[in-house]
Amino acid sequence: MIMQFNEETFREDYTFHNSDWAINRFPFPFHEDSYMYAVNMEQHRGGPEGSIYEKRFDVDEHYVAEMKDRAMVLSDDPLRCQSLPHMTLAGWDLLELIMVSKSEDYPDLFELHRNGDKWHWINKPLGIEDHFTFLDETTLPYGPMEYITRQTQGDFCVLDQRDDNLWMDAGIVTTQADWSLDFDIGMNFFEWHAPVPLAHEKGIFVRALKFLLNIQQGAPARRLNWTMTVNPLLDTSPENYHKWGVQKTEITPENIGRKQYLRVELQTFFRLPRSNGLVFPIRCYLIAFEDLVKIPKWGRRLHRVIRDLPVELATYKGFIDNRPMMLDYLSEFDDGEPTSDGIWPDRHLE
Amino acid sequence: MSAGTEKIAVTVTDIVKVNDLVTRFKFEPTKGGLLPTFSGGAHTVVEMKDGNITRLNPYSLMSDPWDQSAYTISVRRDDEGRGGSLFMHNSVKVGDQMVVSNPVNLFSLDLRAKKHLMLAGGIGITPFLAQIKQLDRARGNWELHYACRNEALGSYVDYLTSTHPNDVNVYYDDEKQSIDLENLLDGQPLGTHIYVCGPKGMIDWVRGKAAELGWPREAVHYEEFLAPQSGKPFEVKLAVSNKVIQVGEHESLLEAIERAGVDAPYLCRGGACGQCETDVISYDGKFLHRDHWLEDNEHASGKKIMPCVSRFEGKTLVLDR
Ligand code: HEM
């Protein structure tokens, strides 16, 4: 497949848009008409052809524009990328994982040539070509984690595993749903999850951590998470809340279909072999309400999920004030018909 | 989640007798290509087809973690054990095809440590051989204290003392040499981590002494693989799969579950990782818990069992599996 990359922005004039291809493959996160936190994890071993699950690191039409947005965020705020000194080896693990995966999964776009520790990396969409020595930081323009994640969509938390816990000791975080790496750096699994409502009481984090500690090399896992964002904004960080928080008040019944986005995160988990760390890529997909309702099943179901979502979750996810307006809009697309099980669309856009 | 670990088909390409008790095996990928890298301290689970029994035993990887051409392990012969090590010693030949798991690490280095203080007893030396290779490459600071029975049974002593004369200290029990633990721990710089692998008595001794001297728990790392022990046969009902199975004298509960064709999760098969934790629905009898995973109150509760190493004696046992 020849991939076309969109010319688009995730700020100011917000020219971000999804093609019909991107809408059809959107990771709609609700497999039934209601939603509650659960230990919703499954193996990450491919998926239907063309779906976002198919490749280890999905590359889509937004790739080039997302990487430009990341570079802008980083130049305004270098603390979005941090790596404690003991995490460099895990950074190399991540670089190796991504380069090997992308060059195997997208041979037309990425090439990796290895001769012992002399590596040659070609990234055609971004026009990058570098020769470097594996495990020698001085031969790359950035640290290994930063180098490769400036070329890979999604945020990355690189976790150290010790003392039966995971520690957020490195990461690059520029497309996050209102949390801060600079705040969470050095925290453990329970500490950084402290703000989440209801899930602790349900024992979800204790079970999730046990699962993650046992993730093995060659057996990655994945889950979906979701929230709501006004305007196609990747960087909804606490650091910039003063800029984007007010945009939530700009929603009107006239513009909501265009300006209100469902934001879905494909979260994956890979064991890192050389460091025994774990990497947690968080890939963000955005879809405007007006595009989402083109798939009838999704429109019906989203209405029901948002209508019945517990107040605690709607508050934590930051859309409690706009919920009535969302429901007014979405109810137009809910004819009360039953919806089929699972996340897949009931019709495809041609 | 499906049971067990990722598998790799390998061919035995070299077998070396290290001394009277220990033999080294080298595995290369049968299909060619490269094996996954790993981190020092990792183990692999080796599948042994011993007649109609399949044994799965964990062994620490001792080769260079960065070397993707082959894995090596060292197996100590245990004449009293259930037979896994005897099978490796007596039946495995160069050229045999075997199956090993992807590496799993339950004994990894804490990469924040300013210094790694390693304490090995006997065959417990093997994970350190891989860790030392990893640390040497990163110019890490380490020191090894290695206790073994005597010179003749001191696996890899010559190799270690010749390559690292300043960092390796060897103690022979038969010559009444022993690690002066208290002084050793006392003299360590701030930021040192302790790693111990060896017989249970040694692990308990080091952990106890470190605790006594005020070492933080997270700076003391240990690995002890328990081999499942033989015991009286017993019967178990598996409620979910609706089967009644018999656990033989020389078989673990986990092996019996697998033999019945029931998919049960596992990683280490040595009572350490927690993956095979199973809920007990009802029982009438007594548990023989042997794992390091469950807390004492969980052992006493009668609600959980680790089928890789623990057994049961009594009338009925019903498991949620
Ligand atoms: C190591 C991997 C993981 C990392 C680094 C991570 C990180 C985070 C962070 C930073 C937040 C935002 C917390 C805040 O409000 O400040 C969050 C939220 C959350 N996490 Fe995780 N997480 C991980 C794995 C998991 C897993 C396996 C689960 C499984 C159930 C989970 C469930 C949740 C839930 C339910 C929320 C609330 C999300 C929402 O409602 O939007 N996390 N996580």
XYZ file of C-alpha atoms and ligand atoms in Angstrom:
714
model
C 0.000 0.000 0.000
C 1.245 3.482 -0.774
C 0.553 5.636 2.227
C -0.466 9.269 1.829
C 0.409 11.503 4.737
C -1.973 14.343 5.588
C -0.880 17.977 5.656
C -2.594 19.008 8.877
C -2.234 20.669 12.270
C -3.220 19.776 15.834
C -3.236 23.371 17.084
C -4.424 26.892 16.172
C -6.269 26.330 12.870
C -6.817 22.605 13.581
C -6.752 21.264 10.051
C -6.542 17.652 11.313
C -8.955 15.355 9.476
C -9.645 11.637 9.045
C -10.072 10.052 5.615
C -12.780 7.407 5.127
C -9.973 4.837 5.459
C -9.051 6.237 8.877
C -12.701 6.361 10.003
C -13.325 2.737 9.005
C -10.311 1.565 10.986
C -10.892 3.816 13.986
C -10.478 1.878 17.266
C -13.985 2.314 18.610
C -13.524 1.324 22.261
C -16.949 0.066 23.346
C -17.801 -3.596 22.780
C -21.201 -3.199 24.448
C -23.668 -0.389 25.236
C -22.142 0.482 28.619
C -18.695 1.114 30.024
C -16.901 0.523 33.299
C -13.217 0.148 34.170
C -11.997 -3.440 33.945
C -8.738 -5.351 33.543
C -9.351 -5.280 29.796
C -6.133 -6.738 28.469
C -5.487 -9.098 25.581
C -2.476 -10.293 23.615
C -1.029 -7.898 21.056
C -0.384 -10.366 18.238
C -1.724 -8.704 15.183
C -5.364 -8.322 14.215
C -7.581 -8.044 11.127
C -5.760 -6.820 8.033
C -5.692 -3.044 7.812
C -6.880 -2.611 11.404
C -4.855 -0.581 13.874
C -4.093 -3.848 15.681
C -2.354 -5.458 12.734
C 1.174 -4.094 13.214
C 3.250 -3.802 16.338
C 3.500 -0.011 15.869
C 0.703 1.311 13.682
C 1.682 3.991 11.154
C -1.176 5.940 9.582
C -1.947 9.056 7.530
C -1.278 11.327 10.540
C 2.306 10.154 11.042
C 4.262 13.055 9.592
C 2.016 15.747 11.082
C 2.084 14.130 14.527
C 5.864 14.061 14.506
C 5.984 17.774 13.635
C 3.623 18.504 16.524
C 5.824 16.487 18.906
C 8.907 18.431 17.854
C 7.088 21.701 18.614
C 5.965 20.531 22.055
C 9.493 19.409 22.897
C 11.084 22.660 21.828
C 8.649 24.605 24.049
C 9.076 22.252 26.996
C 12.068 19.880 27.092
C 10.797 18.284 30.343
C 8.280 16.303 28.285
C 11.114 13.891 27.602
C 13.018 12.532 30.595
C 15.139 9.474 31.285
C 16.773 8.729 34.625
C 20.400 7.600 34.258
C 19.765 3.869 34.815
C 17.224 3.815 31.955
C 19.577 4.260 29.016
C 19.796 0.518 28.354
C 15.981 0.330 28.268
C 16.096 3.199 25.759
C 18.290 1.077 23.477
C 15.896 -1.825 23.943
C 13.076 0.441 22.773
C 15.039 1.727 19.805
C 15.814 -1.836 18.752
C 12.196 -2.970 19.196
C 10.796 -0.124 17.113
C 13.408 -0.200 14.369
C 13.126 -3.963 13.937
C 9.309 -3.900 14.042
C 8.851 -0.975 11.674
C 11.383 -2.178 9.138
C 9.753 -5.626 9.082
C 6.150 -4.370 9.142
C 6.590 -1.409 6.722
C 9.528 -2.289 4.474
C 8.502 0.431 1.989
C 8.764 3.147 4.628
C 11.564 2.068 6.960
C 14.829 0.186 6.511
C 17.241 -1.156 9.082
C 20.611 -2.591 8.051
C 22.707 -4.155 10.802
C 26.290 -5.253 10.660
C 27.277 -6.197 14.200
C 26.816 -3.036 16.214
C 27.048 -0.778 13.127
C 23.472 0.149 12.323
C 22.022 2.048 9.388
C 18.474 3.399 9.746
C 16.352 4.926 6.985
C 13.028 6.614 7.694
C 11.608 7.647 4.327
C 8.445 9.546 5.407
C 10.501 11.846 7.654
C 13.553 11.937 5.370
C 15.953 10.653 8.024
C 19.008 8.499 7.377
C 21.558 7.793 10.098
C 24.525 5.523 10.689
C 25.263 4.822 14.334
C 26.813 2.341 16.733
C 24.309 0.340 18.737
C 24.721 0.957 22.491
C 26.964 3.991 21.902
C 24.984 7.112 22.746
C 27.595 9.453 21.345
C 26.771 8.307 17.811
C 23.142 9.557 17.871
C 21.851 13.146 17.939
C 19.622 12.369 20.972
C 19.489 9.635 23.606
C 18.196 6.352 22.124
C 14.655 6.676 23.539
C 14.242 10.267 22.388
C 15.780 9.540 18.991
C 13.352 6.777 18.099
C 10.238 8.235 19.726
C 10.632 11.483 17.817
C 9.941 9.166 14.878
C 7.109 7.103 16.347
C 3.497 8.109 16.969
C 2.205 7.931 20.528
C 3.560 8.636 23.974
C 5.970 6.234 25.637
C 6.418 5.376 29.290
C 9.515 3.279 29.889
C 9.167 1.451 33.168
C 11.850 -0.054 35.363
C 10.742 -3.280 37.028
C 11.986 -3.894 40.552
C 10.672 -4.752 43.999
C 7.521 -6.281 42.437
C 6.474 -2.925 41.033
C 6.879 -0.769 37.932
C 8.536 2.638 38.130
C 8.059 5.461 35.666
C 11.739 6.215 35.274
C 11.719 7.392 31.650
C 9.295 8.571 29.018
C 8.327 10.963 26.258
C 4.874 12.410 26.734
C 3.462 15.027 24.373
C 0.022 13.641 23.406
C -1.402 12.890 26.827
C -4.888 13.003 28.316
C -4.199 15.490 31.106
C -1.354 13.925 33.051
C 2.265 14.992 33.404
C 5.484 13.017 33.027
C 7.388 15.654 34.977
C 5.000 15.085 37.889
C 4.925 11.271 37.616
C 8.613 10.630 36.955
C 10.061 8.200 39.519
C 6.600 7.138 40.767
C 5.398 3.546 40.970
C 2.286 1.947 39.451
C 0.014 2.717 42.405
C 1.330 6.240 42.907
C 0.796 7.448 39.345
C -2.667 5.841 39.231
C -3.739 7.535 42.485
C -6.058 10.108 40.813
C -8.174 7.487 39.013
C -11.644 7.063 40.636
C -13.391 3.726 41.448
C -10.702 1.458 39.924
C -8.619 1.106 43.116
C -11.663 -0.012 45.122
C -12.459 -2.626 42.496
C -8.987 -4.127 42.853
C -8.254 -3.379 39.193
C -4.777 -1.981 39.715
C -3.586 -4.852 41.914
C -4.611 -7.365 39.259
C -3.355 -5.248 36.368
C 0.075 -4.909 37.973
C 0.384 -8.673 38.511
C -0.386 -9.156 34.842
C 2.162 -6.552 33.731
C 4.987 -7.866 35.909
C 4.632 -11.208 34.135
C 4.560 -9.913 30.573
C 7.217 -11.855 28.721
C 9.562 -11.227 25.877
C 7.832 -11.913 22.595
C 4.352 -11.861 24.166
C 3.138 -8.238 24.178
C -0.327 -7.224 25.383
C -2.717 -4.339 24.700
C -5.813 -2.529 25.942
C -7.869 0.503 24.957
C -8.648 3.555 27.048
C -10.654 6.629 26.023
C -11.639 10.149 26.913
C -13.089 13.272 25.261
C -11.226 16.234 23.765
C -12.521 19.489 22.321
C -10.721 20.246 19.034
C -8.197 17.777 17.584
C -5.566 18.639 20.119
C -2.816 16.117 20.844
C -1.162 17.973 23.689
C -3.839 18.113 26.392
C -1.307 18.374 29.204
C -1.732 19.878 32.676
C 1.217 22.143 31.783
C -0.896 23.752 29.045
C -4.333 23.514 30.665
C -4.609 27.291 30.624
C -4.544 27.098 26.822
C -6.918 24.199 26.138
C -9.167 24.085 29.214
C -11.126 27.148 28.057
C -11.815 25.549 24.687
C -14.259 23.222 26.447
C -16.539 26.247 26.968
C -16.565 27.023 23.240
C -18.780 24.046 22.376
C -22.258 24.960 21.071
C -25.110 22.822 19.683
C -24.103 24.111 16.220
C -20.394 23.238 16.326
C -20.341 20.169 18.603
C -20.327 17.613 15.778
C -17.236 19.244 14.307
C -15.378 20.268 17.477
C -16.044 17.424 19.899
C -13.658 14.480 19.513
C -13.667 10.998 20.957
C -10.082 10.318 21.952
C -9.012 6.672 22.066
C -5.697 5.349 23.288
C -4.288 2.065 22.082
C -2.047 1.083 24.963
C 0.437 -1.716 24.423
C 2.920 -3.446 26.702
C 6.235 -4.968 25.618
C 8.919 -6.596 27.755
C 12.327 -5.088 26.994
C 14.860 -7.916 26.775
C 18.243 -6.382 27.637
C 17.082 -4.274 30.578
C 14.131 -6.392 31.733
C 12.125 -3.145 31.724
C 8.673 -2.691 30.248
C 7.590 -0.178 27.655
C 4.084 1.234 27.582
C 3.307 2.995 24.287
C 0.108 5.055 24.398
C -1.113 5.773 20.897
C -3.815 8.431 20.554
C -6.525 8.282 17.860
C -8.985 11.177 17.440
C -12.364 11.181 15.703
C -14.923 14.008 15.423
C -18.446 13.175 16.538
C -19.740 14.018 13.053
C -17.419 11.382 11.547
C -18.084 8.770 14.197
C -21.851 8.840 13.673
C -21.331 7.925 10.012
C -21.065 4.359 11.361
C -24.634 3.809 12.645
C -23.695 1.254 15.295
C -21.076 3.555 16.781
C -23.451 6.548 16.947
C -26.145 4.548 18.741
C -23.738 2.970 21.133
C -21.772 6.107 22.004
C -25.044 7.797 22.960
C -25.920 4.986 25.362
C -22.456 4.768 26.883
C -22.192 8.509 27.531
C -25.738 8.660 28.876
C -25.167 5.873 31.415
C -21.556 6.580 32.383
C -21.080 7.006 36.174
C -20.680 10.653 37.232
C -17.265 9.900 38.729
C -15.909 8.817 35.348
C -17.448 11.698 33.395
C -15.949 14.090 35.960
C -12.502 12.481 35.928
C -12.484 12.456 32.133
C -13.351 16.154 32.195
C -16.619 16.307 30.203
C -19.286 16.358 32.902
C -20.295 19.955 32.047
C -20.687 19.223 28.350
C -22.407 15.866 28.790
C -25.991 17.234 28.320
C -25.007 18.906 25.038
C -23.253 15.743 23.852
C -26.352 13.707 24.612
C -28.604 16.146 22.738
C -26.393 15.739 19.696
C -25.874 11.962 19.927
C -29.516 11.106 20.696
C -30.335 12.139 17.118
C -28.326 9.102 15.983
C -29.838 6.591 18.406
C -33.025 5.082 17.019
C -33.268 2.582 19.878
C -32.358 -0.366 17.625
C -30.176 -3.111 19.149
C -26.410 -2.997 18.521
C -24.279 -6.011 17.715
C -21.583 -7.294 20.091
C -17.992 -6.197 19.619
C -16.300 -3.050 18.397
C -16.274 -3.564 14.634
C -18.374 -1.274 12.403
C -21.707 -2.530 11.006
C -21.022 -0.765 7.719
C -17.945 0.650 6.016
C -17.623 3.991 4.281
C -16.772 3.536 0.599
C -4.051 -15.350 28.129
C -2.753 -18.691 27.008
C -0.656 -20.804 29.282
C 3.065 -20.956 29.637
C 5.782 -19.155 27.847
C 6.820 -18.468 24.288
C 8.624 -21.487 22.879
C 11.792 -21.800 20.797
C 12.846 -24.947 18.937
C 16.549 -25.582 19.553
C 19.173 -28.186 18.797
C 21.728 -29.342 21.341
C 25.082 -28.483 19.754
C 27.506 -29.085 22.593
C 27.585 -30.996 25.877
C 30.517 -30.500 28.244
C 31.086 -32.262 31.523
C 32.209 -29.500 33.878
C 32.861 -31.782 36.861
C 31.424 -34.867 38.561
C 28.080 -33.223 39.194
C 27.643 -30.494 36.602
C 27.214 -30.692 32.831
C 26.870 -27.783 30.428
C 24.512 -27.775 27.433
C 24.560 -25.482 24.445
C 21.397 -24.812 22.430
C 21.236 -23.242 18.976
C 18.046 -22.341 17.119
C 16.978 -25.305 14.989
C 15.617 -23.090 12.225
C 18.743 -20.937 12.144
C 18.512 -17.201 12.732
C 18.986 -15.480 16.051
C 17.773 -16.173 19.555
C 16.232 -13.329 21.571
C 18.637 -11.317 23.705
C 17.978 -11.366 27.429
C 19.058 -9.713 30.654
C 21.527 -11.245 33.100
C 19.721 -13.387 35.677
C 17.092 -14.703 33.246
C 16.155 -18.364 33.035
C 14.686 -20.562 30.364
C 12.267 -23.430 30.874
C 13.553 -26.569 29.164
C 11.022 -29.128 27.932
C 12.077 -32.738 28.384
C 10.220 -35.586 26.758
C 11.012 -38.352 29.206
C 9.046 -41.367 28.000
C 5.407 -40.369 28.287
C 6.146 -37.681 30.875
C 6.900 -34.114 29.806
C 9.068 -32.319 32.306
C 9.543 -28.579 32.253
C 12.466 -27.423 34.350
C 13.804 -23.872 34.696
C 17.553 -23.265 34.292
C 19.415 -19.969 34.532
C 20.976 -18.811 31.290
C 24.728 -18.486 31.785
C 25.814 -17.345 28.339
C 26.469 -13.764 27.299
C 23.012 -12.086 27.202
C 24.001 -10.183 24.056
C 25.058 -13.355 22.200
C 22.118 -14.363 20.031
C 23.767 -17.368 18.414
C 23.321 -19.804 21.328
C 22.114 -20.223 24.910
C 24.016 -22.237 27.462
C 22.881 -23.703 30.763
C 24.568 -25.824 33.408
C 22.677 -28.665 35.030
C 23.639 -30.157 38.367
C 22.811 -33.834 38.706
C 20.360 -34.497 41.508
C 20.285 -38.230 42.249
C 17.428 -37.882 44.729
C 15.261 -35.586 42.583
C 12.343 -36.494 40.372
C 14.481 -37.106 37.355
C 14.708 -33.890 35.285
C 18.414 -33.417 35.871
C 19.069 -37.149 35.435
C 17.286 -37.020 32.112
C 19.493 -34.135 31.001
C 22.636 -35.951 32.138
C 21.809 -39.434 30.890
C 19.566 -39.082 27.874
C 20.282 -35.826 26.070
C 22.782 -36.108 23.199
C 24.398 -33.655 20.820
C 22.067 -33.210 17.848
C 18.871 -33.706 19.866
C 16.055 -31.293 19.171
C 14.471 -29.732 22.221
C 12.127 -26.908 23.083
C 13.037 -24.073 25.437
C 11.021 -21.041 26.508
C 11.777 -17.416 25.772
C 13.944 -16.007 28.558
C 12.164 -14.794 31.694
C 13.952 -12.799 34.346
C 12.948 -13.009 37.994
C 16.435 -12.112 39.218
C 17.433 -9.016 37.340
C 20.101 -6.512 38.193
C 18.970 -3.261 39.738
C 20.561 -0.924 37.244
C 20.510 1.948 39.746
C 23.035 0.152 41.963
C 26.415 1.828 42.451
C 27.861 -1.600 43.141
C 26.588 -5.161 42.699
C 27.650 -7.544 45.470
C 27.088 -11.133 44.335
C 26.920 -14.124 46.650
C 26.777 -17.555 45.029
C 26.516 -21.027 46.471
C 27.253 -24.087 44.311
C 25.259 -24.242 41.082
C 23.788 -20.851 42.067
C 26.772 -19.403 40.208
C 25.058 -19.686 36.802
C 22.903 -16.513 36.700
C 25.914 -14.506 37.850
C 27.953 -15.669 34.860
C 25.480 -13.891 32.568
C 25.173 -10.854 34.833
C 28.938 -10.456 34.943
C 29.101 -10.429 31.146
C 26.373 -7.798 31.048
C 28.059 -5.636 33.696
C 31.496 -5.920 32.134
C 30.140 -4.535 28.920
C 28.575 -1.577 30.727
C 31.690 -1.166 32.901
C 29.587 -1.869 35.989
C 31.075 -2.249 39.451
C 30.685 -5.765 40.859
C 32.276 -8.220 43.273
C 31.600 -11.938 43.602
C 31.833 -14.215 46.651
C 31.419 -17.822 45.631
C 31.117 -20.733 48.048
C 31.454 -24.304 46.808
C 32.165 -27.681 48.320
C 35.734 -28.174 47.118
C 38.053 -27.405 44.264
C 36.961 -30.421 42.238
C 33.304 -29.348 42.340
C 33.904 -25.615 41.924
C 32.181 -25.030 38.594
C 33.750 -22.193 36.593
C 36.137 -21.211 39.399
C 39.150 -21.291 37.067
C 37.406 -19.252 34.435
C 36.255 -16.638 36.942
C 39.515 -16.279 38.815
C 41.585 -16.087 35.665
C 39.392 -13.493 33.928
C 38.594 -11.400 37.026
C 41.327 -12.039 39.621
C 40.475 -8.925 41.613
C 36.705 -9.247 41.761
C 36.232 -12.944 42.510
C 36.600 -14.567 45.944
C 36.192 -18.325 46.286
C 35.498 -20.303 49.489
C 35.757 -24.107 49.828
C 33.523 -25.695 52.473
C 35.775 -28.752 52.742
C 38.641 -26.461 53.697
C 36.454 -24.750 56.304
C 36.521 -21.499 54.399
C 33.431 -19.346 54.635
C 32.252 -15.891 53.680
C 32.749 -13.389 56.499
C 29.319 -11.982 55.836
C 29.026 -9.470 58.620
C 32.269 -7.700 57.744
C 31.577 -7.968 54.056
C 28.188 -6.281 54.325
C 29.498 -3.716 56.768
C 32.184 -2.494 54.425
C 30.001 -1.819 51.386
C 29.644 1.643 49.872
C 26.278 3.379 49.847
C 24.115 2.315 46.907
C 25.331 -1.313 46.925
C 22.819 -4.035 46.043
C 23.170 -7.616 47.256
C 22.322 -10.606 45.042
C 22.263 -14.122 46.408
C 21.627 -17.384 44.611
C 22.285 -20.776 46.138
C 20.820 -23.270 48.583
C 17.933 -22.183 50.777
C 20.085 -22.043 53.904
C 22.472 -19.604 52.269
C 19.687 -17.365 51.002
C 18.050 -17.252 54.423
C 21.406 -16.528 56.068
C 22.201 -13.603 53.748
C 18.713 -12.110 53.879
C 18.600 -12.468 57.658
C 22.003 -10.886 58.189
C 21.266 -8.033 55.797
C 17.968 -7.311 57.551
C 19.736 -7.395 60.913
C 22.281 -4.867 59.680
C 19.518 -2.559 58.448
C 19.808 -3.097 54.682
C 16.631 -1.976 52.901
C 14.601 -4.915 51.622
C 14.694 -3.673 48.023
C 18.499 -3.738 47.976
C 18.594 -7.502 48.644
C 17.786 -9.737 45.663
C 17.618 -13.489 45.717
C 16.686 -16.367 43.512
C 15.930 -19.847 44.611
C 14.276 -22.274 42.267
C 12.459 -24.932 44.114
C 12.268 -28.182 42.305
C 8.886 -29.795 42.831
C 9.207 -32.594 45.367
C 7.816 -36.061 45.210
C 5.101 -37.014 47.682
C 2.074 -39.177 48.221
C -0.278 -39.416 45.244
C -3.535 -37.462 45.586
C -6.742 -36.772 43.698
C -7.998 -33.377 42.590
C -11.227 -32.173 41.015
C -10.860 -29.387 38.457
C -14.162 -27.547 38.641
C -13.977 -25.361 35.532
C -12.852 -28.091 33.166
C -14.942 -30.672 35.032
C -12.245 -33.317 35.359
C -10.966 -35.479 38.161
C -7.203 -36.041 37.973
C -4.669 -38.118 39.873
C -1.358 -36.535 40.852
C 1.334 -39.189 40.837
C 4.098 -39.628 43.371
C 6.829 -38.111 41.179
C 4.666 -35.563 39.440
C 3.734 -32.015 40.429
C 0.130 -30.854 40.609
C 0.825 -28.493 37.695
C 2.228 -31.338 35.588
C -0.841 -33.464 36.361
C -3.152 -30.617 35.329
C -1.251 -30.240 32.065
C -1.286 -33.987 31.462
C -5.079 -33.851 31.653
C -5.023 -31.385 28.761
C -6.024 -28.362 30.842
C -4.390 -25.061 29.944
C -2.870 -23.634 33.132
C -0.666 -20.528 33.277
C 2.932 -20.711 34.503
C 6.269 -18.987 34.148
C 8.953 -20.167 36.557
C 7.605 -23.526 37.743
C 9.595 -22.936 40.891
C 7.214 -21.232 43.301
C 8.548 -17.741 42.711
C 6.661 -15.863 39.997
C 3.026 -16.227 41.066
C 1.717 -16.950 37.605
C 0.145 -20.332 38.408
C -1.683 -19.158 41.566
C -4.919 -21.146 41.729
C -8.050 -20.658 43.828
C -9.208 -23.507 46.022
C -12.974 -24.012 45.972
C -13.159 -26.603 48.751
C -10.940 -29.126 50.499
C -10.803 -31.673 53.236
C -7.224 -32.396 54.207
C -3.939 -30.578 54.542
C -1.869 -28.474 52.140
C 1.883 -28.901 51.770
C 2.712 -25.364 50.657
C 6.282 -24.896 49.412
C 6.206 -21.679 47.354
C 7.729 -18.258 48.070
C 4.835 -16.427 46.476
C 1.845 -16.607 48.836
C 1.922 -14.827 52.170
C 1.747 -16.877 55.397
C -1.880 -15.871 55.962
C -2.742 -17.003 52.417
C -1.087 -20.359 53.107
C -3.138 -20.677 56.262
C -6.392 -19.575 54.599
C -6.881 -22.754 52.544
C -8.027 -20.580 49.634
C -4.994 -20.662 47.357
C -2.337 -23.057 46.113
C 0.683 -22.804 43.805
C 0.434 -26.066 41.835
C 4.008 -25.894 40.491
C 5.588 -26.874 43.823
C 2.880 -27.437 46.430
C 1.026 -30.658 47.195
C -1.966 -31.888 49.159
C -2.744 -34.787 51.475
C -6.287 -35.699 52.370
C -9.714 -36.632 51.117
C -10.877 -34.024 48.621
C -9.487 -30.983 46.875
C -11.498 -28.926 44.366
C -9.711 -26.256 42.334
C -11.027 -23.361 40.274
C -9.281 -24.483 37.063
C 2.688 0.377 32.944
C 1.677 0.710 32.295
C 0.772 1.866 32.622
C 1.078 3.183 32.713
C 2.440 3.834 32.515
C -0.153 3.873 33.025
C -0.245 5.237 33.219
C -1.419 5.910 33.499
C -1.520 7.320 33.729
C -0.332 8.277 33.721
C -2.818 7.617 33.956
C -3.388 8.995 34.250
C -3.549 9.171 35.747
C -3.833 10.626 36.120
O -5.007 11.019 36.111
O -2.863 11.356 36.421
C -3.552 6.377 33.863
C -4.922 6.261 34.004
C -5.584 5.046 34.025
N -5.006 3.786 33.958
Fe -3.095 3.360 33.598
N -1.154 2.973 33.119
C -0.634 1.724 32.879
C -1.305 0.531 32.860
C -2.638 0.397 33.141
C -3.327 -0.872 33.106
C -2.709 -2.216 32.759
C -4.598 -0.629 33.432
C -5.641 -1.721 33.490
C -6.787 -1.697 33.895
C -4.726 0.814 33.661
C -5.882 1.479 33.987
C -6.016 2.854 34.031
C -7.302 3.533 34.144
C -8.667 2.857 34.247
C -7.032 4.906 34.128
C -8.065 6.032 34.111
C -8.218 6.408 32.655
C -9.417 7.252 32.262
O -10.511 7.091 32.806
O -9.256 8.045 31.332
N -3.506 1.394 33.482
N -2.684 5.359 33.593
